[in-house]
Short mmCIF file of C-alpha atoms in Angstrom, two decimals:
data_model
loop_
_atom_site.label_atom_id
_atom_site.label_comp_id
_atom_site.label_asym_id
_atom_site.label_seq_id
_atom_site.Cartn_x
_atom_site.Cartn_y
_atom_site.Cartn_z
CA UNK A 19 32.31 -41.34 45.16
CA UNK A 20 31.94 -39.72 41.73
CA UNK A 21 32.14 -42.14 38.79
CA UNK A 22 35.08 -40.18 37.35
CA UNK A 23 37.20 -40.36 40.52
CA UNK A 24 37.13 -44.14 40.90
CA UNK A 25 40.41 -46.01 40.60
CA UNK A 26 39.26 -47.94 37.53
CA UNK A 27 38.18 -44.85 35.57
CA UNK A 28 41.30 -42.89 36.55
CA UNK A 29 43.48 -45.78 35.34
CA UNK A 30 41.54 -46.11 32.07
CA UNK A 31 41.88 -42.38 31.42
CA UNK A 32 45.60 -42.42 32.18
CA UNK A 33 46.25 -45.32 29.80
CA UNK A 34 44.25 -43.69 27.02
CA UNK A 35 46.17 -40.43 27.33
CA UNK A 36 49.59 -42.09 27.40
CA UNK A 37 50.11 -41.95 31.18
CA UNK A 38 50.81 -44.69 33.77
CA UNK A 39 48.84 -47.94 33.69
CA UNK A 40 47.56 -47.69 37.25
CA UNK A 41 46.24 -44.61 39.08
CA UNK A 42 44.70 -45.36 42.48
CA UNK A 43 43.30 -41.99 43.59
CA UNK A 44 43.03 -38.30 42.75
CA UNK A 45 46.39 -37.49 44.33
CA UNK A 46 48.12 -39.99 42.06
CA UNK A 47 46.02 -38.67 39.17
CA UNK A 48 47.23 -35.13 39.85
CA UNK A 49 50.81 -36.41 39.55
CA UNK A 50 50.12 -38.64 36.52
CA UNK A 51 48.43 -35.79 34.61
CA UNK A 52 51.81 -34.20 33.95
CA UNK A 53 53.01 -37.33 32.13
CA UNK A 54 50.03 -37.48 29.73
CA UNK A 55 50.85 -37.32 26.03
CA UNK A 56 47.69 -35.31 25.35
CA UNK A 57 48.04 -31.53 25.70
CA UNK A 58 44.63 -31.01 27.30
CA UNK A 59 41.22 -32.57 27.82
CA UNK A 60 37.72 -31.26 27.17
CA UNK A 61 34.94 -31.79 29.72
CA UNK A 62 31.33 -31.89 28.54
CA UNK A 63 27.99 -31.74 30.34
CA UNK A 64 24.66 -30.01 29.64
CA UNK A 65 24.86 -28.72 33.23
CA UNK A 66 28.53 -27.72 33.24
CA UNK A 67 27.78 -24.08 34.31
CA UNK A 68 26.70 -25.53 37.68
CA UNK A 69 30.25 -26.77 38.21
CA UNK A 70 32.48 -24.07 36.75
CA UNK A 71 32.25 -20.50 35.57
CA UNK A 72 31.20 -20.92 31.93
CA UNK A 73 28.28 -20.20 29.65
CA UNK A 74 28.92 -23.32 27.56
CA UNK A 75 28.34 -27.04 27.97
CA UNK A 76 32.04 -27.76 27.38
CA UNK A 77 35.37 -26.41 28.57
CA UNK A 78 38.99 -27.32 27.95
CA UNK A 79 41.14 -28.16 30.95
CA UNK A 80 44.91 -28.47 30.90
CA UNK A 81 45.61 -28.06 34.62
CA UNK A 82 45.43 -31.05 37.00
CA UNK A 83 43.62 -29.02 39.67
CA UNK A 84 40.72 -28.28 37.33
CA UNK A 85 40.49 -31.90 36.23
CA UNK A 86 40.50 -33.01 39.87
CA UNK A 87 37.65 -30.56 40.57
CA UNK A 88 35.58 -31.99 37.71
CA UNK A 89 36.28 -35.59 38.68
CA UNK A 90 35.55 -35.07 42.37
CA UNK A 91 32.40 -32.93 42.12
CA UNK A 92 31.11 -33.18 38.56
CA UNK A 93 28.49 -35.85 39.11
CA UNK A 94 27.13 -34.17 42.23
CA UNK A 95 26.90 -30.76 40.54
CA UNK A 96 25.69 -31.86 37.10
CA UNK A 97 23.48 -34.84 38.03
CA UNK A 98 25.43 -37.21 35.76
CA UNK A 99 29.16 -37.89 35.33
CA UNK A 100 30.89 -35.26 33.23
CA UNK A 101 32.17 -36.62 29.92
CA UNK A 102 35.89 -36.42 29.11
CA UNK A 103 37.44 -35.97 25.65
CA UNK A 104 41.09 -36.22 24.67
CA UNK A 105 42.62 -33.46 22.56
CA UNK A 106 44.09 -34.42 19.18
CA UNK A 107 46.85 -32.01 20.12
CA UNK A 108 49.58 -34.04 21.79
CA UNK A 109 52.33 -32.62 23.99
CA UNK A 110 55.63 -31.59 22.47
CA UNK A 111 58.98 -33.20 23.17
CA UNK A 112 60.03 -29.97 24.90
CA UNK A 113 58.56 -26.72 26.16
CA UNK A 114 59.63 -23.20 25.24
CA UNK A 115 60.18 -20.18 27.45
CA UNK A 116 58.97 -17.25 25.36
CA UNK A 117 60.55 -14.71 27.73
CA UNK A 118 57.38 -12.59 27.77
CA UNK A 119 57.88 -11.98 24.03
CA UNK A 120 55.05 -14.09 22.62
CA UNK A 121 53.43 -11.24 20.70
CA UNK A 122 56.71 -10.30 19.06
CA UNK A 123 57.41 -13.97 18.30
CA UNK A 124 53.94 -14.37 16.71
CA UNK A 125 54.57 -11.31 14.52
CA UNK A 126 57.77 -12.82 13.10
CA UNK A 127 56.07 -16.17 12.39
CA UNK A 128 53.07 -14.54 10.67
CA UNK A 129 55.34 -12.38 8.55
CA UNK A 130 57.29 -15.33 7.14
CA UNK A 131 54.67 -17.99 6.40
CA UNK A 132 56.01 -18.61 2.89
CA UNK A 133 59.58 -19.03 4.10
CA UNK A 134 58.48 -21.37 6.90
CA UNK A 135 56.65 -23.58 4.44
CA UNK A 136 59.73 -23.59 2.19
CA UNK A 137 61.94 -24.60 5.14
CA UNK A 138 59.75 -27.59 5.98
CA UNK A 139 59.31 -28.63 2.34
CA UNK A 140 63.05 -28.66 1.70
CA UNK A 141 63.94 -30.19 5.09
CA UNK A 142 61.68 -33.19 4.47
CA UNK A 143 62.81 -33.43 0.86
CA UNK A 144 66.48 -33.75 1.86
CA UNK A 145 65.92 -36.04 4.86
CA UNK A 146 66.22 -39.35 2.91
CA UNK A 147 69.75 -38.29 1.91
CA UNK A 148 70.85 -38.00 5.53
CA UNK A 149 70.14 -34.32 6.10
CA UNK A 150 69.03 -33.62 9.68
CA UNK A 151 65.67 -31.86 9.79
CA UNK A 152 66.64 -29.95 12.92
CA UNK A 153 69.99 -28.97 11.45
CA UNK A 154 68.36 -27.79 8.23
CA UNK A 155 65.79 -25.75 10.17
CA UNK A 156 68.54 -24.10 12.21
CA UNK A 157 70.52 -23.22 9.09
CA UNK A 158 67.59 -21.68 7.23
CA UNK A 159 66.15 -19.93 10.28
CA UNK A 160 69.51 -18.22 10.82
CA UNK A 161 69.28 -16.89 7.26
CA UNK A 162 65.64 -15.80 7.36
CA UNK A 163 65.45 -14.45 10.90
CA UNK A 164 69.00 -13.12 11.08
CA UNK A 165 67.65 -9.60 11.59
CA UNK A 166 66.30 -10.54 15.05
CA UNK A 167 68.32 -10.59 18.27
CA UNK A 168 69.90 -13.81 19.54
CA UNK A 169 67.19 -14.52 22.13
CA UNK A 170 64.32 -14.16 19.64
CA UNK A 171 66.14 -16.20 17.02
CA UNK A 172 66.62 -19.00 19.56
CA UNK A 173 62.90 -18.92 20.42
CA UNK A 174 61.90 -19.07 16.74
CA UNK A 175 64.25 -21.97 16.02
CA UNK A 176 63.03 -23.91 19.05
CA UNK A 177 59.42 -23.40 17.89
CA UNK A 178 60.09 -24.47 14.31
CA UNK A 179 61.74 -27.71 15.55
CA UNK A 180 59.11 -28.49 18.21
CA UNK A 181 57.53 -31.88 17.44
CA UNK A 182 54.68 -33.82 19.09
CA UNK A 183 55.48 -36.84 21.25
CA UNK A 184 52.96 -38.78 19.21
CA UNK A 185 50.24 -38.26 16.62
CA UNK A 186 46.93 -40.12 16.48
CA UNK A 187 45.50 -41.67 13.34
CA UNK A 188 41.75 -41.49 13.85
CA UNK A 189 38.61 -42.86 12.17
CA UNK A 190 35.09 -41.94 13.26
CA UNK A 191 32.29 -44.29 12.17
CA UNK A 192 28.82 -43.15 13.15
CA UNK A 193 25.22 -43.94 12.24
CA UNK A 194 23.06 -41.02 11.13
CA UNK A 195 19.26 -41.12 11.37
CA UNK A 196 17.77 -37.65 11.16
CA UNK A 197 14.27 -39.11 10.90
CA UNK A 198 14.57 -40.51 14.43
CA UNK A 199 17.83 -39.50 16.12
CA UNK A 200 16.93 -41.29 19.37
CA UNK A 201 16.19 -44.63 17.70
CA UNK A 202 19.79 -45.82 18.01
CA UNK A 203 19.42 -45.73 21.81
CA UNK A 204 16.25 -47.82 21.58
CA UNK A 205 17.66 -50.37 19.09
CA UNK A 206 21.45 -50.13 19.40
CA UNK A 207 22.09 -53.70 18.26
CA UNK A 208 20.37 -53.04 14.94
CA UNK A 209 22.37 -49.88 14.25
CA UNK A 210 25.70 -51.34 15.33
CA UNK A 211 25.03 -54.42 13.18
CA UNK A 212 24.48 -52.03 10.27
CA UNK A 213 27.88 -50.41 10.90
CA UNK A 214 29.70 -53.75 11.17
CA UNK A 215 30.82 -53.92 7.49
CA UNK A 216 32.28 -50.41 7.72
CA UNK A 217 34.23 -51.24 10.87
CA UNK A 218 35.46 -54.61 9.60
CA UNK A 219 36.51 -53.25 6.20
CA UNK A 220 38.48 -50.27 7.50
CA UNK A 221 40.01 -52.33 10.28
CA UNK A 222 41.00 -55.02 7.78
CA UNK A 223 42.58 -52.47 5.45
CA UNK A 224 44.69 -51.04 8.27
CA UNK A 225 45.72 -54.42 9.64
CA UNK A 226 46.60 -55.53 6.11
CA UNK A 227 49.16 -52.73 6.06
CA UNK A 228 50.48 -53.70 9.49
CA UNK A 229 48.84 -50.87 11.44
CA UNK A 230 48.02 -51.76 15.05
CA UNK A 231 44.68 -50.32 16.15
CA UNK A 232 42.35 -49.89 19.09
CA UNK A 233 38.59 -49.77 18.49
CA UNK A 234 36.36 -48.02 21.04
CA UNK A 235 32.57 -48.15 21.03
CA UNK A 236 31.00 -44.70 21.32
CA UNK A 237 27.38 -43.63 21.78
CA UNK A 238 26.49 -43.96 18.09
CA UNK A 239 29.41 -45.77 16.52
CA UNK A 240 33.13 -46.47 16.78
CA UNK A 241 36.48 -44.74 16.96
CA UNK A 242 39.46 -46.54 15.41
CA UNK A 243 42.78 -45.23 16.75
CA UNK A 244 46.47 -45.82 16.15
CA UNK A 245 49.36 -43.96 17.76
CA UNK A 246 52.37 -42.78 15.75
CA UNK A 247 55.28 -42.21 18.17
CA UNK A 248 57.99 -39.62 17.67
CA UNK A 249 60.60 -41.92 19.21
CA UNK A 250 61.14 -45.67 19.08
CA UNK A 251 64.23 -47.38 20.49
CA UNK A 252 65.71 -43.95 21.23
CA UNK A 253 65.51 -42.71 17.64
CA UNK A 254 63.06 -40.45 15.86
CA UNK A 255 60.76 -42.60 13.74
CA UNK A 256 60.51 -42.44 9.97
CA UNK A 257 56.74 -42.80 10.43
CA UNK A 258 56.45 -39.47 12.24
CA UNK A 259 58.73 -37.70 9.76
CA UNK A 260 56.72 -39.06 6.82
CA UNK A 261 53.47 -38.11 8.54
CA UNK A 262 54.55 -34.50 9.01
CA UNK A 263 55.70 -34.35 5.41
CA UNK A 264 52.34 -35.74 4.24
CA UNK A 265 50.69 -32.81 6.06
CA UNK A 266 51.63 -30.60 3.13
CA UNK A 267 51.18 -26.85 3.39
CA UNK A 268 50.43 -24.59 6.34
CA UNK A 269 47.99 -21.90 5.25
CA UNK A 270 48.92 -18.39 6.49
CA UNK A 271 45.64 -18.04 8.40
CA UNK A 272 46.16 -21.42 10.05
CA UNK A 273 49.71 -20.53 11.05
CA UNK A 274 48.35 -17.27 12.47
CA UNK A 275 45.80 -19.17 14.55
CA UNK A 276 48.50 -21.52 15.85
CA UNK A 277 50.58 -18.69 17.31
CA UNK A 278 47.75 -16.36 18.36
CA UNK A 279 46.52 -16.84 21.91
CA UNK A 280 42.97 -15.74 22.75
CA UNK A 281 41.60 -15.77 26.32
CA UNK A 282 39.35 -18.82 26.78
CA UNK A 283 40.94 -20.78 23.96
CA UNK A 284 41.94 -24.41 24.40
CA UNK A 285 45.70 -23.86 24.21
CA UNK A 286 47.80 -21.67 26.45
CA UNK A 287 51.04 -21.70 24.48
CA UNK A 288 51.58 -21.35 20.71
CA UNK A 289 50.67 -24.59 18.96
CA UNK A 290 53.75 -26.06 17.22
CA UNK A 291 53.65 -25.88 13.44
CA UNK A 292 54.97 -29.45 13.14
CA UNK A 293 52.16 -30.69 15.40
CA UNK A 294 49.70 -29.16 12.94
CA UNK A 295 51.51 -30.77 10.01
CA UNK A 296 51.39 -34.18 11.72
CA UNK A 297 47.66 -33.70 12.32
CA UNK A 298 47.07 -32.70 8.69
CA UNK A 299 49.00 -35.79 7.67
CA UNK A 300 46.79 -37.99 9.85
CA UNK A 301 43.65 -36.45 8.35
CA UNK A 302 44.87 -37.07 4.81
CA UNK A 303 45.87 -40.66 5.51
CA UNK A 304 42.44 -41.29 7.10
CA UNK A 305 40.77 -39.80 4.03
CA UNK A 306 42.90 -41.98 1.74
CA UNK A 307 41.88 -45.13 3.66
CA UNK A 308 38.19 -44.22 3.66
CA UNK A 309 38.17 -43.36 -0.06
CA UNK A 310 39.70 -46.73 -0.93
CA UNK A 311 37.44 -48.83 1.27
CA UNK A 312 34.03 -47.25 0.66
CA UNK A 313 33.20 -49.41 -2.39
CA UNK A 314 33.93 -52.58 -0.42
CA UNK A 315 31.84 -51.29 2.49
CA UNK A 316 28.86 -50.70 0.20
CA UNK A 317 29.34 -54.10 -1.41
CA UNK A 318 29.29 -55.81 2.00
CA UNK A 319 26.19 -53.87 3.04
CA UNK A 320 24.31 -54.87 -0.11
CA UNK A 321 25.45 -58.48 0.30
CA UNK A 322 23.86 -58.47 3.76
CA UNK A 323 20.68 -56.83 2.50
CA UNK A 324 21.32 -53.55 4.33
CA UNK A 325 21.00 -49.92 3.29
CA UNK A 326 24.24 -48.98 1.53
CA UNK A 327 24.15 -45.21 2.07
CA UNK A 328 27.66 -44.24 3.21
CA UNK A 329 29.14 -40.74 3.28
CA UNK A 330 31.82 -38.58 4.83
CA UNK A 331 29.74 -36.40 7.14
CA UNK A 332 26.10 -36.23 8.30
CA UNK A 333 24.78 -34.59 5.11
CA UNK A 334 22.23 -37.34 4.38
CA UNK A 335 19.24 -38.14 6.60
CA UNK A 336 19.94 -41.88 6.94
CA UNK A 337 23.46 -43.15 6.38
CA UNK A 338 26.68 -44.47 7.85
CA UNK A 339 29.05 -41.55 8.26
CA UNK A 340 32.79 -42.14 7.87
CA UNK A 341 33.23 -38.70 9.34
CA UNK A 342 36.16 -36.74 7.88
CA UNK A 343 35.21 -33.32 9.22
CA UNK A 344 38.08 -33.32 11.74
CA UNK A 345 40.13 -32.24 8.72
CA UNK A 346 38.25 -28.91 8.72
CA UNK A 347 39.78 -27.55 11.91
CA UNK A 348 43.26 -27.11 13.27
CA UNK A 349 44.75 -29.59 15.72
CA UNK A 350 44.11 -27.55 18.87
CA UNK A 351 40.37 -27.43 18.04
CA UNK A 352 39.84 -31.18 17.65
CA UNK A 353 39.05 -33.81 20.28
CA UNK A 354 37.34 -37.21 20.73
CA UNK A 355 35.65 -39.14 23.53
CA UNK A 356 37.64 -41.08 26.13
CA UNK A 357 36.82 -44.66 27.14
CA UNK A 358 35.32 -44.88 30.60
CA UNK A 359 33.40 -41.65 30.04
CA UNK A 360 29.62 -41.68 30.27
CA UNK A 361 28.04 -40.55 27.00
CA UNK A 362 26.31 -37.21 27.55
CA UNK A 363 24.80 -36.27 24.17
CA UNK A 364 21.00 -36.09 24.62
CA UNK A 365 20.80 -39.67 25.81
CA UNK A 366 18.52 -40.72 28.70
CA UNK A 367 20.48 -43.93 29.33
CA UNK A 368 23.87 -44.64 30.82
CA UNK A 369 26.16 -45.47 27.92
CA UNK A 370 29.83 -45.93 28.78
CA UNK A 371 32.51 -45.69 26.12
CA UNK A 372 34.40 -49.00 26.16
CA UNK A 373 37.09 -50.72 24.07
CA UNK A 374 35.84 -53.31 21.60
CA UNK A 375 39.16 -54.60 20.26
CA UNK A 376 42.91 -54.00 20.25
CA UNK A 377 45.63 -55.35 17.98
CA UNK A 378 43.04 -57.48 16.18
CA UNK A 379 41.78 -59.18 19.34
CA UNK A 380 37.98 -59.04 19.53
CA UNK A 381 37.00 -58.65 23.19
CA UNK A 382 33.39 -59.74 22.61
CA UNK A 383 34.00 -62.34 19.93
CA UNK A 384 31.95 -60.29 17.48
CA UNK A 385 28.90 -60.49 19.75
CA UNK A 386 27.40 -56.99 19.38
CA UNK A 387 24.56 -57.66 21.82
CA UNK A 388 27.08 -58.56 24.54
CA UNK A 389 29.06 -55.38 23.83
CA UNK A 390 25.88 -53.28 24.13
CA UNK A 391 24.95 -54.96 27.42
CA UNK A 392 28.43 -54.31 28.79
CA UNK A 393 28.49 -50.62 27.93
CA UNK A 394 25.03 -50.16 29.51
CA UNK A 395 25.94 -51.84 32.81
CA UNK A 396 28.31 -49.73 34.97
CA UNK A 397 29.69 -52.71 36.89
CA UNK A 398 30.26 -54.77 33.75
CA UNK A 399 31.80 -51.77 31.97
CA UNK A 400 34.23 -51.15 34.84
CA UNK A 401 35.26 -54.80 34.91
CA UNK A 402 35.80 -54.70 31.14
CA UNK A 403 37.93 -51.53 31.33
CA UNK A 404 40.16 -53.16 33.96
CA UNK A 405 40.55 -56.47 32.17
CA UNK A 406 41.17 -55.05 28.69
CA UNK A 407 42.83 -51.69 29.31
CA UNK A 408 42.56 -48.55 27.20
CA UNK A 409 46.03 -47.86 25.82
CA UNK A 410 46.30 -46.87 22.14
CA UNK A 411 48.82 -49.17 20.40
CA UNK A 412 51.78 -47.61 18.59
CA UNK A 413 52.63 -48.32 14.96
CA UNK A 414 55.61 -47.33 12.84
CA UNK A 415 56.26 -49.77 9.97
CA UNK A 416 52.56 -50.10 9.19
CA UNK A 417 52.15 -46.32 9.15
CA UNK A 418 55.14 -45.98 6.82
CA UNK A 419 53.55 -48.48 4.43
CA UNK A 420 50.23 -46.65 4.59
CA UNK A 421 51.86 -43.28 3.87
CA UNK A 422 53.76 -44.86 1.00
CA UNK A 423 50.43 -45.89 -0.52
CA UNK A 424 49.02 -42.39 -0.02
CA UNK A 425 52.09 -40.80 -1.66
CA UNK A 426 51.43 -42.80 -4.83
CA UNK A 427 47.67 -42.21 -4.82
CA UNK A 428 45.37 -40.08 -6.91
CA UNK A 429 44.26 -38.39 -3.71
CA UNK A 430 47.68 -36.89 -3.14
CA UNK A 431 48.51 -36.11 -6.76
CA UNK A 432 45.13 -34.82 -7.93
CA UNK A 433 43.53 -33.44 -4.77
CA UNK A 434 46.06 -32.33 -2.17
CA UNK A 435 49.10 -31.41 -4.28
CA UNK A 436 47.08 -28.73 -6.16
CA UNK A 437 45.57 -27.45 -2.89
CA UNK A 438 48.94 -27.23 -1.12
CA UNK A 439 49.50 -23.59 -1.99
CA UNK A 440 48.60 -20.28 -0.32
CA UNK A 441 45.23 -18.79 -1.09
CA UNK A 442 45.37 -15.70 -3.28
CA UNK A 443 44.35 -12.71 -1.07
CA UNK A 444 43.95 -10.38 -4.07
CA UNK A 445 41.59 -12.80 -5.80
CA UNK A 446 39.65 -13.34 -2.56
CA UNK A 447 39.20 -9.57 -2.12
CA UNK A 448 38.08 -9.24 -5.71
CA UNK A 449 35.49 -11.99 -5.24
CA UNK A 450 34.09 -10.33 -2.12
CA UNK A 451 34.13 -6.76 -3.48
CA UNK A 452 32.31 -7.81 -6.68
CA UNK A 453 29.78 -9.87 -4.73
CA UNK A 454 31.14 -13.05 -6.35
CA UNK A 455 30.02 -11.84 -9.79
CA UNK A 456 32.34 -13.99 -11.92
CA UNK A 457 31.16 -17.13 -10.10
CA UNK A 458 27.52 -16.06 -10.32
CA UNK A 459 27.84 -15.79 -14.09
CA UNK A 460 29.55 -19.14 -14.49
CA UNK A 461 27.35 -21.05 -12.02
CA UNK A 462 24.02 -19.19 -11.77
CA UNK A 463 22.42 -22.06 -9.87
CA UNK A 464 24.26 -21.03 -6.68
CA UNK A 465 23.06 -17.41 -6.64
CA UNK A 466 20.18 -18.05 -4.26
CA UNK A 467 22.49 -19.63 -1.70
CA UNK A 468 25.04 -16.83 -2.04
CA UNK A 469 22.28 -14.30 -1.32
CA UNK A 470 21.05 -16.16 1.76
CA UNK A 471 20.81 -13.92 4.89
CA UNK A 472 23.61 -14.11 7.43
CA UNK A 473 23.39 -16.31 10.49
CA UNK A 474 24.23 -19.62 12.09
CA UNK A 475 22.23 -21.63 9.55
CA UNK A 476 23.77 -20.08 6.44
CA UNK A 477 23.88 -22.68 3.61
CA UNK A 478 27.67 -22.35 3.33
CA UNK A 479 27.85 -23.89 6.81
CA UNK A 480 25.53 -26.77 5.85
CA UNK A 481 27.28 -29.74 4.14
CA UNK A 482 24.04 -30.74 2.39
CA UNK A 483 23.73 -27.32 0.74
CA UNK A 484 27.46 -27.14 0.09
CA UNK A 485 27.34 -30.45 -1.75
CA UNK A 486 24.75 -28.97 -4.11
CA UNK A 487 26.94 -25.85 -4.63
CA UNK A 488 30.05 -27.84 -5.45
CA UNK A 489 28.34 -30.32 -7.76
CA UNK A 490 26.74 -27.44 -9.65
CA UNK A 491 30.13 -25.75 -9.98
CA UNK A 492 31.75 -29.01 -11.12
CA UNK A 493 29.12 -29.44 -13.83
CA UNK A 494 30.06 -25.95 -15.03
CA UNK A 495 33.69 -27.00 -15.36
CA UNK A 496 34.96 -25.23 -12.25
CA UNK A 497 37.93 -26.63 -10.35
CA UNK A 498 38.41 -27.72 -6.75
CA UNK A 499 40.68 -24.69 -6.25
CA UNK A 500 37.84 -22.38 -7.32
CA UNK A 501 35.37 -24.12 -5.00
CA UNK A 502 37.70 -23.70 -2.03
CA UNK A 503 38.36 -20.05 -2.91
CA UNK A 504 34.64 -19.32 -3.15
CA UNK A 505 34.00 -20.95 0.23
CA UNK A 506 36.84 -19.03 1.89
CA UNK A 507 35.66 -15.74 0.34
CA UNK A 508 32.15 -16.28 1.71
CA UNK A 509 33.61 -17.06 5.15
CA UNK A 510 35.61 -13.80 5.07
CA UNK A 511 32.84 -11.59 3.70
CA UNK A 512 32.15 -9.08 6.48
CA UNK A 513 28.72 -8.29 5.06
CA UNK A 514 27.64 -11.91 5.27
CA UNK A 515 29.27 -12.19 8.72
CA UNK A 516 28.84 -15.95 9.05
CA UNK A 517 28.74 -17.38 12.55
CA UNK A 518 32.27 -18.82 12.67
CA UNK A 519 34.07 -18.56 15.99
CA UNK A 520 37.33 -16.61 15.97
CA UNK A 521 39.12 -19.66 17.40
CA UNK A 522 38.84 -21.44 14.03
CA UNK A 523 40.96 -21.00 10.93
CA UNK A 524 38.60 -20.26 8.06
CA UNK A 525 41.28 -21.58 5.70
CA UNK A 526 40.74 -25.05 7.20
CA UNK A 527 36.94 -24.77 7.23
CA UNK A 528 37.00 -23.83 3.55
CA UNK A 529 38.28 -27.30 2.64
CA UNK A 530 34.70 -28.62 2.53
CA UNK A 531 34.90 -29.54 -1.19
CA UNK A 532 37.98 -31.69 -0.54
CA UNK A 533 35.96 -33.66 2.05
CA UNK A 534 32.71 -33.93 0.11
CA UNK A 535 34.49 -35.01 -3.11
CA UNK A 536 36.62 -37.62 -1.32
CA UNK A 537 35.18 -40.48 -3.35
CA UNK A 538 36.28 -38.88 -6.62
CA UNK A 539 39.93 -39.41 -5.72
CA UNK A 540 40.06 -43.10 -4.85
CA UNK A 541 42.57 -45.36 -6.53
CA UNK A 542 46.19 -45.02 -7.62
#
């Protein structure tokens, strides 16, 4: 029997994705798949082309038959169990029948991105005074899309009100060692001990606000997760409404990517705009937490005599990464590893993703060596998955308190409020057509990187090089808005033709300076 088709792994996967607690076999799994909160899963293996028709080592699957195929035959075909990831994109409270008019629908949405953002801004603004968000959306959509026929108007209104069943607050803590990337597999206890202050500090901050969390051990670090439900006790939660409001502005290019369907892409229906806003809200809240815990993390590391290099991506050769790069892609392009999966990233050993704690209960009593032994022993890992479970706990009051802190923070007022506006297409075209001349004159130190040949390794795709660019621009008195505009212009320059897949919104990728300057916006 394949590892991924065993009763214990099927049950762990179902719990993690919001399905039933117990799944005994693949037939029950096929039925349970339809009740998952996650929209799709991603399967990963270096040998995946042996199993399915693909030229990549990963593929998205949103049909139970394909998942059953992977679970039943993946290990035999690929030589090692295929790894499963959950999509950040969670299923909506309802589906929509587009009546074979998806292209026409997408045209109307693209053409009214400003009005759609205005609808959401005003709907959330009036909600505390008793105004129904759905009612407000209906009223304004009737005004804006009144020129369409009744069927199309109904489709547009259903889309604009479509909300996710839940959203997932997510933190990714990982050790980075570019000098010896395999060393963590040889000395995992040492690396995980190094990450302990980061885990404890972030976990403590969240629990101090009343947020219930699950912590899962990954191949090189930890994932901290909390679920934000749309409904609690039969009513829509304030936490989800506040989270969507915290998401801010939907860039026109991002909205276009949400409603544009490309063959081979991970979603097979338009991605709801409110699902994207909830995801953007989660990313901003995660960034707020990380920014306001990083000093304490460094203090704890120094107190223990450990290297205190901590950053927000893998731009340094040896550091703890509090990875915020999930905020650089739209919700349907983001995923994370599932517990029970066997880690597949260039690792010669069996490493099984397992839960370390839930709701503040430490399953190993803080004994890192025992946790490492458990994740490396298939029998012990299976027993642990059964005894502890893999469900992500839901939080509402704690999330509301956390969002309240973010709303009063420097991060919102000084970073995201100024960036929550549409990019200027005329200015972007001018930058590209003049070969970025006005920026070259103001920040001559970046000219060499702007002139770099096209390709996958272009410096504007490298966070280390980007950090240099942005710090040089900051020293020249240039704003965050200008940094983001320069990045987006480079990404859209057809002459440079950077290797960015058409699935991605360049408007999201261009937010690199907001990630790399995270630490500059801590405090209140």
